[in-house]
Amino acid sequence: MKNIWVIANWKSNKTIAEALDWISKVGPQIPKADNLKVVVCPAFNALSEVKKAIEVGGFPLMLGAQDLSPFGLGAYTGEEPAELLSSFVDLAILGHSERRKNFGETDEIIAKKVEQTLANKIIPLVCVQGEETPVPEGCKLVAYEPIFAIGSGNSDTPENVNRMANLFKQRIDSDLKIIYGGSVNSGNVKSFITQEAISGVLVGNASLDAQEFIKICRTV
Ligand code: PGA
């Protein structure tokens, strides 16, 4: 049975108190299954407390960062290096379209970030926006996120997502795992994860609400 990823991208939301409330509601409700990988990606403020809450609760939840530095340790004011994050997170979202658009991230910067994750045992999840987006060397998990579908309520069709996933597999590696992101919710998640080439979902807005996220995990 294939592994299915359900990844919550909270973006710039949730205080520590709100984050802990979500963990206390969602943690106990996640179905325990070896092939279900549920990851929560809070903002940096809450990583440490969320990690503790997951450990104390013994919840089947992995922790992710929404980004990290393209550099190692050193004089890089404001950056979060993989070497420091690796004691908290299992995964990092890289190359999200919001970072490309608002922070000028280029494919070269994203490739450097992937190198940093791989050197520090963090799984890189690289977001691609279309057929031409490059997938850096060593990246085995990719999120296909067409820009029109993000936060719009207008998701791509499952058939097109499956087609895109197969294109990436053919172009890069048949073992590449492709997940889908863009207006995923409890009502449409099944249509995506039942496609043969799709290995999960990256969920923004709908992940903020604990009950909605629990429904998504149960459906998956
Ligand atoms: P959305 O965001 O689910 O709110 O569309 C997805 C994402 O940006 O990863």
XYZ file of N, CA and C and ligand atoms in Angstrom:
669
model
N 0.849 -1.198 0.000
C 0.000 0.000 0.000
C 0.889 1.255 0.000
N 0.513 2.246 -0.832
C 1.390 3.413 -0.917
C 1.252 4.305 0.332
N 2.361 4.988 0.672
C 2.289 5.978 1.758
C 1.450 7.161 1.304
N 0.614 7.667 2.191
C -0.178 8.856 1.877
C 0.213 9.960 2.862
N 0.553 11.111 2.314
C 0.947 12.262 3.127
C -0.225 13.232 3.265
N -0.450 13.692 4.493
C -1.411 14.779 4.715
C -0.635 15.856 5.478
N -0.393 16.973 4.815
C 0.523 17.973 5.376
C -0.222 19.288 5.593
N -0.206 19.748 6.834
C -0.897 20.990 7.198
C 0.091 22.148 7.117
N -0.220 23.124 6.265
C 0.609 24.323 6.130
C -0.164 25.495 6.748
N 0.217 25.840 7.957
C -0.507 26.906 8.666
C -0.132 28.304 8.170
N 0.921 28.408 7.388
C 1.410 29.718 6.912
C 1.640 30.646 8.125
N 1.432 31.965 7.975
C 1.711 32.886 9.091
C 0.482 33.024 9.985
N 0.149 31.943 10.666
C -1.035 31.915 11.526
C -0.740 31.147 12.811
N -1.514 31.401 13.823
C -1.586 30.718 15.118
C -0.508 31.158 16.120
N -1.021 31.638 17.257
C -0.165 31.867 18.419
C 0.222 30.506 18.996
N 1.120 30.507 19.964
C 1.491 29.231 20.599
C 0.256 28.597 21.251
N -0.567 29.425 21.915
C -1.765 28.883 22.587
C -2.720 28.250 21.568
N -2.898 28.909 20.437
C -3.796 28.361 19.395
C -3.209 27.075 18.802
N -1.894 27.078 18.640
C -1.240 25.886 18.089
C -1.423 24.691 19.027
N -1.246 24.936 20.323
C -1.364 23.838 21.297
C -2.806 23.347 21.411
N -3.756 24.255 21.276
C -5.165 23.863 21.291
C -5.449 22.920 20.107
N -4.936 23.268 18.931
C -5.128 22.449 17.719
C -4.525 21.045 17.938
N -3.282 21.020 18.475
C -2.609 19.724 18.681
C -3.419 18.859 19.657
N -3.942 19.494 20.705
C -4.684 18.706 21.706
C -5.989 18.146 21.120
N -6.545 18.829 20.126
C -7.769 18.316 19.490
C -7.456 17.301 18.384
N -6.481 17.619 17.546
C -6.201 16.783 16.369
C -5.402 15.527 16.750
N -4.396 15.713 17.618
C -3.485 14.607 17.952
C -4.196 13.295 18.262
N -5.161 13.306 19.208
C -5.794 12.031 19.602
C -6.705 11.448 18.514
N -7.042 12.230 17.506
C -8.019 11.780 16.494
C -7.372 11.273 15.202
N -6.053 11.320 15.130
C -5.422 10.881 13.883
C -5.403 9.363 13.830
N -5.976 8.796 12.769
C -5.979 7.341 12.658
C -4.540 6.813 12.643
N -4.279 5.750 13.409
C -2.920 5.182 13.423
C -2.818 4.162 12.291
N -2.015 4.472 11.300
C -1.803 3.557 10.177
C -0.391 3.794 9.679
N 0.350 2.700 9.448
C 1.756 2.841 9.071
C 1.944 3.662 7.809
N 0.982 3.586 6.897
C 1.180 4.280 5.612
C 0.569 5.686 5.579
N 0.043 6.147 6.726
C -0.504 7.507 6.784
C 0.506 8.418 7.492
N 1.005 9.387 6.755
C 2.011 10.313 7.314
C 1.367 11.688 7.453
N 1.062 12.069 8.674
C 0.438 13.372 8.912
C 1.496 14.320 9.470
N 1.637 15.471 8.825
C 2.685 16.427 9.203
C 2.038 17.783 9.462
N 2.413 18.425 10.562
C 1.941 19.784 10.805
C 3.120 20.748 10.687
N 2.890 21.850 9.938
C 3.944 22.840 9.706
C 3.501 24.185 10.281
N 3.817 24.438 11.556
C 3.485 25.730 12.173
C 4.493 26.788 11.726
N 4.212 28.046 12.080
C 5.226 29.089 11.919
C 6.354 28.804 12.920
N 7.503 29.451 12.762
C 8.658 29.140 13.610
C 8.363 29.360 15.095
N 7.501 30.342 15.414
C 7.220 30.678 16.814
C 6.794 29.470 17.638
N 6.046 28.556 17.005
C 5.406 27.485 17.778
C 6.105 26.125 17.663
N 7.197 26.050 16.892
C 7.794 24.727 16.633
C 8.159 23.979 17.911
N 8.826 24.688 18.815
C 9.345 24.015 19.996
C 8.212 23.492 20.891
N 7.205 24.343 21.124
C 6.087 23.928 21.988
C 5.259 22.825 21.333
N 5.077 22.923 20.016
C 4.302 21.891 19.319
C 5.041 20.559 19.381
N 6.353 20.621 19.246
C 7.130 19.368 19.320
C 6.933 18.691 20.679
N 7.022 19.513 21.727
C 6.835 18.951 23.085
C 5.447 18.342 23.226
N 4.431 19.054 22.729
C 3.048 18.572 22.875
C 2.834 17.247 22.127
N 3.467 17.118 20.968
C 3.334 15.871 20.197
C 3.986 14.720 20.975
N 5.169 15.011 21.547
C 5.895 13.960 22.282
C 5.150 13.550 23.539
N 4.696 14.536 24.293
C 3.985 14.236 25.545
C 2.705 13.443 25.256
N 1.990 13.836 24.186
C 0.740 13.155 23.843
C 0.954 11.824 23.145
N 2.174 11.569 22.663
C 2.443 10.338 21.921
C 1.630 10.265 20.629
N 1.421 11.416 19.975
C 0.559 11.469 18.793
C 1.319 11.068 17.526
N 0.635 10.409 16.575
C 1.294 10.020 15.314
C 1.370 11.202 14.344
N 2.078 12.220 14.769
C 2.190 13.454 13.996
C 3.658 13.771 13.776
N 3.994 14.145 12.559
C 5.347 14.620 12.286
C 5.313 16.147 12.262
N 6.510 16.742 12.403
C 6.582 18.201 12.461
C 7.387 18.716 11.264
N 6.902 19.808 10.678
C 7.616 20.377 9.542
C 7.804 21.873 9.699
N 8.792 22.414 8.965
C 8.984 23.863 8.883
C 8.429 24.317 7.526
N 8.057 25.586 7.446
C 7.489 26.097 6.189
C 8.566 26.626 5.253
N 9.800 26.641 5.756
C 10.907 27.188 4.979
C 12.165 26.966 5.803
N 13.320 27.230 5.252
C 14.550 27.322 6.044
C 15.607 28.058 5.243
N 16.732 28.294 5.890
C 17.789 29.104 5.272
C 18.511 28.345 4.156
N 18.910 29.062 3.101
C 19.757 28.415 2.094
C 21.206 28.277 2.568
N 21.521 28.875 3.732
C 22.891 28.855 4.274
C 22.973 27.965 5.508
N 24.198 27.708 5.920
C 24.428 26.966 7.156
C 24.453 27.921 8.347
N 25.147 27.508 9.407
C 25.289 28.366 10.581
C 26.120 29.592 10.215
N 25.933 30.686 10.942
C 26.803 31.832 10.698
C 26.080 33.149 10.702
N 26.668 34.145 10.044
C 26.167 35.520 10.090
C 25.089 35.726 9.030
N 23.893 35.224 9.299
C 22.749 35.342 8.368
C 21.532 35.777 9.181
N 21.539 37.025 9.602
C 20.509 37.551 10.497
C 19.098 37.222 10.005
N 18.309 36.672 10.887
C 16.898 36.418 10.577
C 16.635 35.070 9.948
N 17.678 34.333 9.581
C 17.455 33.052 8.909
C 17.400 31.887 9.898
N 16.723 30.827 9.490
C 16.581 29.628 10.326
C 17.322 28.483 9.624
N 18.533 28.169 10.068
C 19.312 27.155 9.350
C 18.846 25.722 9.641
N 19.003 24.880 8.640
C 18.593 23.476 8.762
C 19.279 22.800 9.950
N 20.523 23.176 10.199
C 21.267 22.523 11.282
C 20.599 22.764 12.638
N 20.025 23.949 12.831
C 19.332 24.235 14.093
C 17.916 23.668 14.100
N 17.291 23.641 12.929
C 15.910 23.135 12.862
C 15.839 21.616 12.964
N 16.950 20.957 12.632
C 16.887 19.494 12.513
C 16.557 18.808 13.839
N 16.767 19.510 14.970
C 16.382 18.866 16.229
C 14.870 18.968 16.473
N 14.185 19.765 15.655
C 12.726 19.869 15.792
C 11.974 19.169 14.671
N 12.373 19.452 13.425
C 11.492 19.091 12.315
C 11.965 17.867 11.531
N 10.977 17.181 10.943
C 11.241 16.018 10.093
C 11.282 16.427 8.627
N 10.607 17.537 8.310
C 10.366 17.904 6.907
C 10.401 19.427 6.774
N 10.684 19.928 5.574
C 10.561 21.370 5.333
C 9.898 21.595 3.983
N 8.905 22.482 3.968
C 8.277 22.918 2.716
C 9.238 23.918 2.068
N 9.560 23.713 0.813
C 10.492 24.615 0.136
C 9.908 25.067 -1.204
N 10.185 26.309 -1.570
C 9.780 26.798 -2.887
C 8.290 27.023 -3.047
N 7.594 27.292 -1.945
C 6.162 27.598 -2.055
C 5.987 28.846 -2.927
N 4.906 28.899 -3.683
C 4.715 30.041 -4.604
C 4.622 31.360 -3.846
N 4.151 31.315 -2.592
C 4.089 32.563 -1.814
C 5.489 33.067 -1.487
N 6.447 32.155 -1.343
C 7.829 32.579 -1.105
C 8.480 33.068 -2.406
N 8.155 32.390 -3.487
C 8.715 32.823 -4.776
C 8.209 34.241 -5.085
N 6.904 34.479 -4.840
C 6.297 35.753 -5.218
C 6.666 36.877 -4.245
N 6.558 36.626 -2.950
C 6.716 37.708 -1.966
C 8.144 37.908 -1.492
N 8.987 36.891 -1.665
C 10.349 36.989 -1.115
C 11.414 36.758 -2.186
N 10.988 36.776 -3.440
C 11.950 36.696 -4.546
C 12.741 35.408 -4.603
N 12.180 34.312 -4.132
C 12.940 33.057 -4.176
C 13.073 32.539 -5.598
N 14.277 32.156 -5.917
C 14.552 31.616 -7.264
C 14.787 30.109 -7.170
N 14.794 29.477 -8.337
C 15.067 28.033 -8.369
C 16.447 27.729 -7.766
N 17.407 28.656 -7.947
C 18.767 28.438 -7.414
C 18.742 28.453 -5.884
N 18.006 29.409 -5.319
C 17.923 29.488 -3.851
C 17.258 28.217 -3.313
N 16.220 27.774 -4.009
C 15.487 26.582 -3.546
C 16.390 25.344 -3.605
N 17.212 25.280 -4.651
C 18.149 24.146 -4.744
C 19.133 24.155 -3.574
N 19.569 25.357 -3.154
C 20.487 25.453 -1.998
C 19.783 24.994 -0.719
N 18.521 25.345 -0.597
C 17.761 24.933 0.588
C 17.610 23.413 0.628
N 17.388 22.836 -0.555
C 17.279 21.368 -0.608
C 18.593 20.746 -0.129
N 19.724 21.305 -0.584
C 21.031 20.789 -0.134
C 21.142 20.847 1.387
N 20.689 21.963 1.958
C 20.761 22.113 3.420
C 19.905 21.061 4.131
N 18.714 20.797 3.602
C 17.848 19.797 4.258
C 18.506 18.424 4.199
N 19.030 18.079 3.022
C 19.588 16.734 2.850
C 20.811 16.528 3.740
N 21.591 17.599 3.936
C 22.783 17.500 4.787
C 22.401 17.392 6.261
N 21.151 17.684 6.579
C 20.734 17.705 7.988
C 19.554 16.781 8.276
N 19.381 15.802 7.402
C 18.370 14.749 7.617
C 16.951 15.294 7.775
N 16.631 16.328 7.009
C 15.268 16.857 6.953
C 14.724 16.507 5.565
N 13.484 16.045 5.500
C 12.902 15.688 4.196
C 12.504 16.967 3.455
N 13.046 17.209 2.252
C 12.608 18.388 1.497
C 11.315 18.091 0.738
N 10.328 18.958 0.925
C 9.094 18.881 0.138
C 9.103 20.110 -0.774
N 9.390 19.897 -2.043
C 9.525 21.036 -2.958
C 8.201 21.284 -3.680
N 7.751 22.547 -3.651
C 6.513 22.910 -4.335
C 6.821 23.295 -5.776
N 6.068 22.712 -6.687
C 6.202 23.082 -8.100
C 4.868 23.650 -8.559
N 4.953 24.655 -9.411
C 3.727 25.358 -9.799
C 3.242 24.943 -11.190
N 4.110 24.331 -11.938
C 3.741 23.910 -13.287
C 4.792 22.972 -13.835
N 4.558 22.530 -15.053
C 5.427 21.534 -15.697
C 6.898 21.921 -15.729
N 7.153 23.244 -15.866
C 8.548 23.677 -16.075
C 9.332 23.840 -14.781
N 8.656 23.842 -13.637
C 9.395 24.086 -12.389
C 10.407 22.963 -12.164
N 11.682 23.308 -11.958
C 12.668 22.249 -11.742
C 12.542 21.595 -10.363
N 12.912 20.338 -10.315
C 12.954 19.621 -9.031
C 14.424 19.377 -8.720
N 14.931 19.990 -7.640
C 16.365 19.854 -7.355
C 16.766 18.402 -7.071
N 18.002 18.110 -7.396
C 18.632 16.809 -7.144
C 18.380 16.353 -5.700
N 18.028 15.120 -5.517
C 17.894 14.566 -4.165
C 16.514 14.724 -3.566
N 15.629 15.460 -4.264
C 14.285 15.673 -3.734
C 13.370 14.541 -4.197
N 12.718 13.879 -3.241
C 11.889 12.720 -3.589
C 10.404 12.945 -3.329
N 10.099 14.116 -2.753
C 8.701 14.439 -2.439
C 8.397 15.833 -2.981
N 7.370 15.899 -3.838
C 7.059 17.145 -4.539
C 5.585 17.465 -4.344
N 5.287 18.759 -4.141
C 3.876 19.165 -4.090
C 3.562 19.945 -5.352
N 2.616 19.444 -6.120
C 2.140 20.200 -7.287
C 1.051 21.153 -6.796
N 1.344 22.472 -6.918
C 0.416 23.488 -6.424
C 0.221 24.581 -7.467
N -0.738 24.418 -8.377
C -0.970 25.476 -9.365
C -1.425 26.743 -8.658
N -0.882 27.885 -9.071
C -1.117 29.135 -8.344
C -2.602 29.502 -8.283
N -3.328 29.239 -9.372
C -4.751 29.622 -9.384
C -5.557 28.901 -8.304
N -5.046 27.761 -7.840
C -5.829 26.932 -6.906
C -5.559 27.267 -5.440
N -4.493 28.037 -5.177
C -4.098 28.277 -3.788
C -4.980 29.333 -3.136
N -5.668 28.922 -2.085
C -6.497 29.849 -1.312
C -7.689 30.398 -2.076
N -8.021 29.823 -3.220
C -9.062 30.388 -4.083
C -10.391 29.660 -3.977
N -10.388 28.468 -3.410
C -11.597 27.653 -3.411
C -11.821 26.983 -4.758
N -10.860 27.144 -5.653
C -11.000 26.641 -7.022
C -9.874 25.637 -7.283
N -10.065 24.408 -6.823
C -8.978 23.425 -6.937
C -8.823 22.948 -8.380
N -7.654 22.392 -8.679
C -7.442 21.768 -9.988
C -8.282 20.490 -10.033
N -8.465 19.928 -11.216
C -9.231 18.675 -11.275
C -8.318 17.514 -10.892
N -8.878 16.483 -10.253
C -8.066 15.319 -9.881
C -7.396 14.694 -11.099
N -8.097 14.692 -12.228
C -7.538 14.071 -13.445
C -6.311 14.853 -13.924
N -6.404 16.190 -13.870
C -5.246 16.975 -14.312
C -4.079 16.835 -13.337
N -4.393 16.761 -12.055
C -3.321 16.591 -11.068
C -2.629 15.243 -11.297
N -3.414 14.226 -11.582
C -2.835 12.907 -11.839
C -1.942 12.944 -13.086
N -2.404 13.664 -14.107
C -1.628 13.802 -15.342
C -0.295 14.509 -15.048
N -0.359 15.587 -14.258
C 0.860 16.323 -13.912
C 1.807 15.438 -13.104
N 1.237 14.675 -12.176
C 2.075 13.795 -11.350
C 2.806 12.797 -12.240
N 2.113 12.245 -13.218
C 2.760 11.281 -14.114
C 3.827 11.954 -14.977
N 3.578 13.204 -15.375
C 4.585 13.926 -16.156
C 5.879 14.082 -15.357
N 5.735 14.487 -14.091
C 6.923 14.666 -13.243
C 7.635 13.336 -13.015
N 6.868 12.293 -12.813
C 7.490 10.970 -12.607
C 8.280 10.552 -13.848
N 7.660 10.765 -15.021
C 8.348 10.394 -16.261
C 9.609 11.229 -16.454
N 9.502 12.527 -16.129
C 10.628 13.421 -16.386
C 11.773 13.199 -15.403
N 11.439 12.875 -14.158
C 12.483 12.876 -13.133
C 12.813 11.481 -12.612
N 11.802 10.794 -12.131
C 12.063 9.484 -11.526
C 10.704 8.848 -11.232
N 10.534 7.603 -11.610
C 9.221 6.962 -11.400
C 8.931 6.794 -9.907
N 9.986 6.870 -9.077
C 9.775 6.742 -7.622
C 9.445 8.066 -6.936
N 9.493 9.161 -7.692
C 9.156 10.457 -7.108
C 7.720 10.412 -6.571
N 7.513 10.947 -5.368
C 6.157 10.993 -4.806
C 5.601 12.393 -5.016
N 4.381 12.455 -5.541
C 3.770 13.756 -5.830
C 2.510 13.906 -4.983
N 2.438 15.021 -4.261
C 1.206 15.330 -3.546
C 0.588 16.574 -4.186
N -0.669 16.817 -3.859
C -1.364 17.960 -4.461
C -1.732 18.992 -3.396
N -1.607 20.277 -3.747
C -2.051 21.350 -2.862
C -2.776 22.423 -3.645
N -3.824 22.982 -3.046
C -4.592 24.052 -3.677
C -6.071 23.839 -3.415
N -6.576 24.512 -2.336
C -8.004 24.448 -1.984
C -8.489 23.028 -1.703
N -7.632 22.246 -1.044
C -8.058 20.907 -0.605
C -8.879 21.065 0.669
N -9.963 20.291 0.769
C -10.784 20.294 1.991
C -11.369 18.907 2.203
N -12.188 18.765 3.268
C -12.695 17.425 3.576
C -13.657 16.925 2.501
N -14.212 17.851 1.730
C -15.166 17.450 0.697
C -14.505 16.949 -0.581
N -13.304 17.435 -0.882
C -12.692 17.028 -2.164
C -11.450 16.160 -2.010
N -11.001 15.938 -0.771
C -9.704 15.241 -0.595
C -9.731 13.831 -1.196
N -10.882 13.164 -1.079
C -10.956 11.783 -1.578
C -10.703 11.729 -3.088
N -11.210 12.734 -3.800
C -11.065 12.717 -5.261
C -9.586 12.806 -5.669
N -8.766 13.411 -4.834
C -7.336 13.512 -5.173
C -6.576 12.250 -4.772
N -6.800 11.809 -3.527
C -5.935 10.706 -3.074
C -6.310 9.359 -3.704
N -7.448 9.292 -4.373
C -7.786 8.041 -5.059
C -7.189 7.980 -6.464
N -6.534 9.063 -6.892
C -5.835 9.032 -8.186
C -4.549 8.222 -8.021
N -4.241 7.394 -8.996
C -3.152 6.420 -8.818
C -1.787 7.073 -8.635
N -1.542 8.226 -9.233
C -0.198 8.816 -9.142
C -0.056 9.832 -8.013
N -1.118 10.056 -7.242
C -1.078 11.090 -6.198
C -0.884 10.450 -4.821
N 0.111 10.975 -4.102
C 0.494 10.363 -2.823
C 0.143 11.207 -1.608
N -0.811 12.120 -1.775
C -1.223 12.884 -0.598
C -1.590 14.312 -0.934
N -1.746 15.111 0.122
C -2.215 16.489 -0.053
C -1.473 17.446 0.882
N -1.329 18.686 0.394
C -0.778 19.779 1.195
C -1.941 20.753 1.413
N -2.275 20.985 2.671
C -3.521 21.688 2.984
C -3.218 22.997 3.702
N -3.675 24.113 3.141
C -3.477 25.419 3.759
C -4.665 25.793 4.634
N -5.542 26.627 4.090
C -6.702 27.136 4.845
C -7.447 26.089 5.657
N -7.754 24.970 5.009
C -8.592 23.959 5.669
C -7.855 23.254 6.807
N -6.540 23.472 6.901
C -5.809 22.825 8.002
C -5.876 23.652 9.284
N -6.306 24.901 9.174
C -6.300 25.774 10.363
C -7.370 25.351 11.362
N -8.463 24.810 10.855
C -9.566 24.398 11.710
C -9.380 22.931 12.108
N -9.276 22.691 13.414
C -8.964 21.338 13.896
C -9.994 20.316 13.409
N -11.276 20.637 13.520
C -12.305 19.648 13.152
C -12.260 19.333 11.658
N -12.044 20.346 10.852
C -11.950 20.138 9.401
C -10.718 19.282 9.066
N -9.621 19.538 9.759
C -8.411 18.761 9.479
C -8.576 17.309 9.920
N -9.265 17.109 11.048
C -9.535 15.726 11.491
C -10.362 14.991 10.433
N -11.364 15.676 9.873
C -12.196 15.062 8.823
C -11.349 14.682 7.619
N -10.412 15.554 7.256
C -9.545 15.264 6.113
C -8.726 13.997 6.397
N -8.140 13.934 7.591
C -7.304 12.766 7.945
C -8.144 11.492 7.955
N -9.346 11.558 8.499
C -10.208 10.373 8.559
C -10.591 9.918 7.152
N -10.907 10.874 6.285
C -11.289 10.524 4.905
C -10.124 9.827 4.199
N -8.937 10.386 4.412
C -7.747 9.791 3.758
C -7.546 8.368 4.266
P -4.822 26.300 0.407
O -3.238 26.431 0.452
O -5.167 24.907 0.863
O -5.311 27.356 1.332
O -5.245 26.515 -1.005
C -2.409 25.383 0.045
C -0.972 25.810 0.084
O -0.693 27.004 -0.153
O -0.072 25.002 0.377
